[in-house]
Amino acid sequence: MKKTISATEVARNVADCVNRDHYQNVTFVLLKNGSPMAHITPAGDKVCTGRDLADALAEVELPPEEARKWSSDLRSARKNLNSLPDKWR
């Protein structure tokens, strides 16, 4: 769950915000003068899992030309990915 909150409100209630972040998985979007400036998110949580991405993509319906372009872009991106170094060597 996301909640917008002013920086002043966070300063006044930091302990409550940290507890809600940790125990209730609330993500806070900090506003300064009405504009988003920072996020407080639960530690160790992923912003988007592979399953989240797959679910989101399953709902998208692209026109055929856009689907071809997207597929081409995906192939190109995969070619440009570098393997992560093996930490165990």
mmCIF file of C-alpha atoms in Angstrom:
data_model
loop_
_atom_site.group_PDB
_atom_site.id
_atom_site.type_symbol
_atom_site.label_atom_id
_atom_site.label_comp_id
_atom_site.label_asym_id
_atom_site.label_seq_id
_atom_site.Cartn_x
_atom_site.Cartn_y
_atom_site.Cartn_z
ATOM 1 C CA MET A 1 0.000 0.000 0.000
ATOM 2 C CA LYS A 2 1.276 3.506 -0.833
ATOM 3 C CA LYS A 3 0.509 6.592 1.200
ATOM 4 C CA THR A 4 1.492 10.162 0.396
ATOM 5 C CA ILE A 5 2.648 12.197 3.352
ATOM 6 C CA SER A 6 4.268 15.590 3.807
ATOM 7 C CA ALA A 7 7.867 15.829 4.970
ATOM 8 C CA THR A 8 6.637 17.820 7.975
ATOM 9 C CA GLU A 9 4.205 15.059 8.928
ATOM 10 C CA VAL A 10 6.995 12.467 8.678
ATOM 11 C CA ALA A 11 9.240 14.593 10.892
ATOM 12 C CA ARG A 12 6.507 14.773 13.515
ATOM 13 C CA ASN A 13 5.635 11.064 13.338
ATOM 14 C CA VAL A 14 8.815 9.298 12.244
ATOM 15 C CA ALA A 15 8.468 6.380 14.691
ATOM 16 C CA ASP A 16 4.898 5.695 13.567
ATOM 17 C CA CYS A 17 5.907 5.863 9.890
ATOM 18 C CA VAL A 18 8.793 3.452 10.415
ATOM 19 C CA ASN A 19 6.556 1.009 12.311
ATOM 20 C CA ARG A 20 3.813 1.132 9.658
ATOM 21 C CA ASP A 21 6.446 0.701 6.954
ATOM 22 C CA HIS A 22 7.922 -2.351 8.650
ATOM 23 C CA TYR A 23 4.875 -4.095 10.131
ATOM 24 C CA GLN A 24 2.138 -3.122 7.645
ATOM 25 C CA ASN A 25 4.277 -2.908 4.461
ATOM 26 C CA VAL A 26 3.207 0.682 3.858
ATOM 27 C CA THR A 27 5.314 2.630 1.374
ATOM 28 C CA PHE A 28 5.354 6.356 2.024
ATOM 29 C CA VAL A 29 5.811 8.927 -0.724
ATOM 30 C CA LEU A 30 7.209 12.054 0.913
ATOM 31 C CA LEU A 31 5.938 15.341 -0.465
ATOM 32 C CA LYS A 32 7.679 18.662 -0.173
ATOM 33 C CA ASN A 33 5.620 21.632 -1.336
ATOM 34 C CA GLY A 34 3.222 19.129 -2.920
ATOM 35 C CA SER A 35 5.870 17.411 -5.063
ATOM 36 C CA PRO A 36 7.180 13.864 -4.485
ATOM 37 C CA MET A 37 10.715 14.036 -3.091
ATOM 38 C CA ALA A 38 11.463 10.611 -1.588
ATOM 39 C CA HIS A 39 10.067 7.174 -0.759
ATOM 40 C CA ILE A 40 10.188 5.173 2.449
ATOM 41 C CA THR A 41 9.837 1.508 1.513
ATOM 42 C CA PRO A 42 10.069 -1.699 3.537
ATOM 43 C CA ALA A 43 13.635 -3.035 3.621
ATOM 44 C CA GLY A 44 14.328 -6.070 1.489
ATOM 45 C CA ASP A 45 11.069 -5.917 -0.434
ATOM 46 C CA LYS A 46 11.207 -6.029 -4.200
ATOM 47 C CA VAL A 47 9.527 -3.198 -6.023
ATOM 48 C CA CYS A 48 8.506 -5.454 -8.911
ATOM 49 C CA THR A 49 8.916 -9.195 -9.097
ATOM 50 C CA GLY A 50 9.113 -11.168 -12.302
ATOM 51 C CA ARG A 51 5.618 -12.480 -11.576
ATOM 52 C CA ASP A 52 4.341 -8.891 -11.172
ATOM 53 C CA LEU A 53 5.825 -8.005 -14.547
ATOM 54 C CA ALA A 54 4.405 -11.114 -16.228
ATOM 55 C CA ASP A 55 0.950 -10.386 -14.793
ATOM 56 C CA ALA A 56 1.084 -6.779 -15.960
ATOM 57 C CA LEU A 57 2.230 -7.756 -19.452
ATOM 58 C CA ALA A 58 -0.499 -10.401 -19.719
ATOM 59 C CA GLU A 59 -3.101 -7.634 -19.445
ATOM 60 C CA VAL A 60 -1.592 -5.478 -22.211
ATOM 61 C CA GLU A 61 -3.103 -5.666 -25.670
ATOM 62 C CA LEU A 62 -0.865 -4.073 -28.291
ATOM 63 C CA PRO A 63 -1.747 -3.484 -31.927
ATOM 64 C CA PRO A 64 0.230 -5.869 -34.184
ATOM 65 C CA GLU A 65 2.777 -3.238 -35.292
ATOM 66 C CA GLU A 66 3.449 -2.138 -31.703
ATOM 67 C CA ALA A 67 3.788 -5.785 -30.626
ATOM 68 C CA ARG A 68 6.422 -6.358 -33.334
ATOM 69 C CA LYS A 69 8.352 -3.248 -32.240
ATOM 70 C CA TRP A 70 8.159 -4.290 -28.597
ATOM 71 C CA SER A 71 9.380 -7.789 -29.444
ATOM 72 C CA SER A 72 12.257 -6.333 -31.456
ATOM 73 C CA ASP A 73 13.207 -4.004 -28.601
ATOM 74 C CA LEU A 74 13.121 -6.908 -26.147
ATOM 75 C CA ARG A 75 15.420 -9.032 -28.345
ATOM 76 C CA SER A 76 17.812 -6.101 -28.667
ATOM 77 C CA ALA A 77 17.828 -5.516 -24.911
ATOM 78 C CA ARG A 78 18.538 -9.188 -24.228
ATOM 79 C CA LYS A 79 21.546 -9.082 -26.569
ATOM 80 C CA ASN A 80 22.948 -6.095 -24.679
ATOM 81 C CA LEU A 81 22.583 -7.628 -21.204
ATOM 82 C CA ASN A 82 25.809 -8.581 -19.482
ATOM 83 C CA SER A 83 26.008 -11.657 -17.300
ATOM 84 C CA LEU A 84 26.514 -11.038 -13.620
ATOM 85 C CA PRO A 85 29.978 -11.984 -12.359
ATOM 86 C CA ASP A 86 30.172 -15.328 -10.567
ATOM 87 C CA LYS A 87 30.826 -14.423 -6.922
ATOM 88 C CA TRP A 88 31.890 -17.971 -6.112
ATOM 89 C CA ARG A 89 34.977 -18.028 -8.310
#
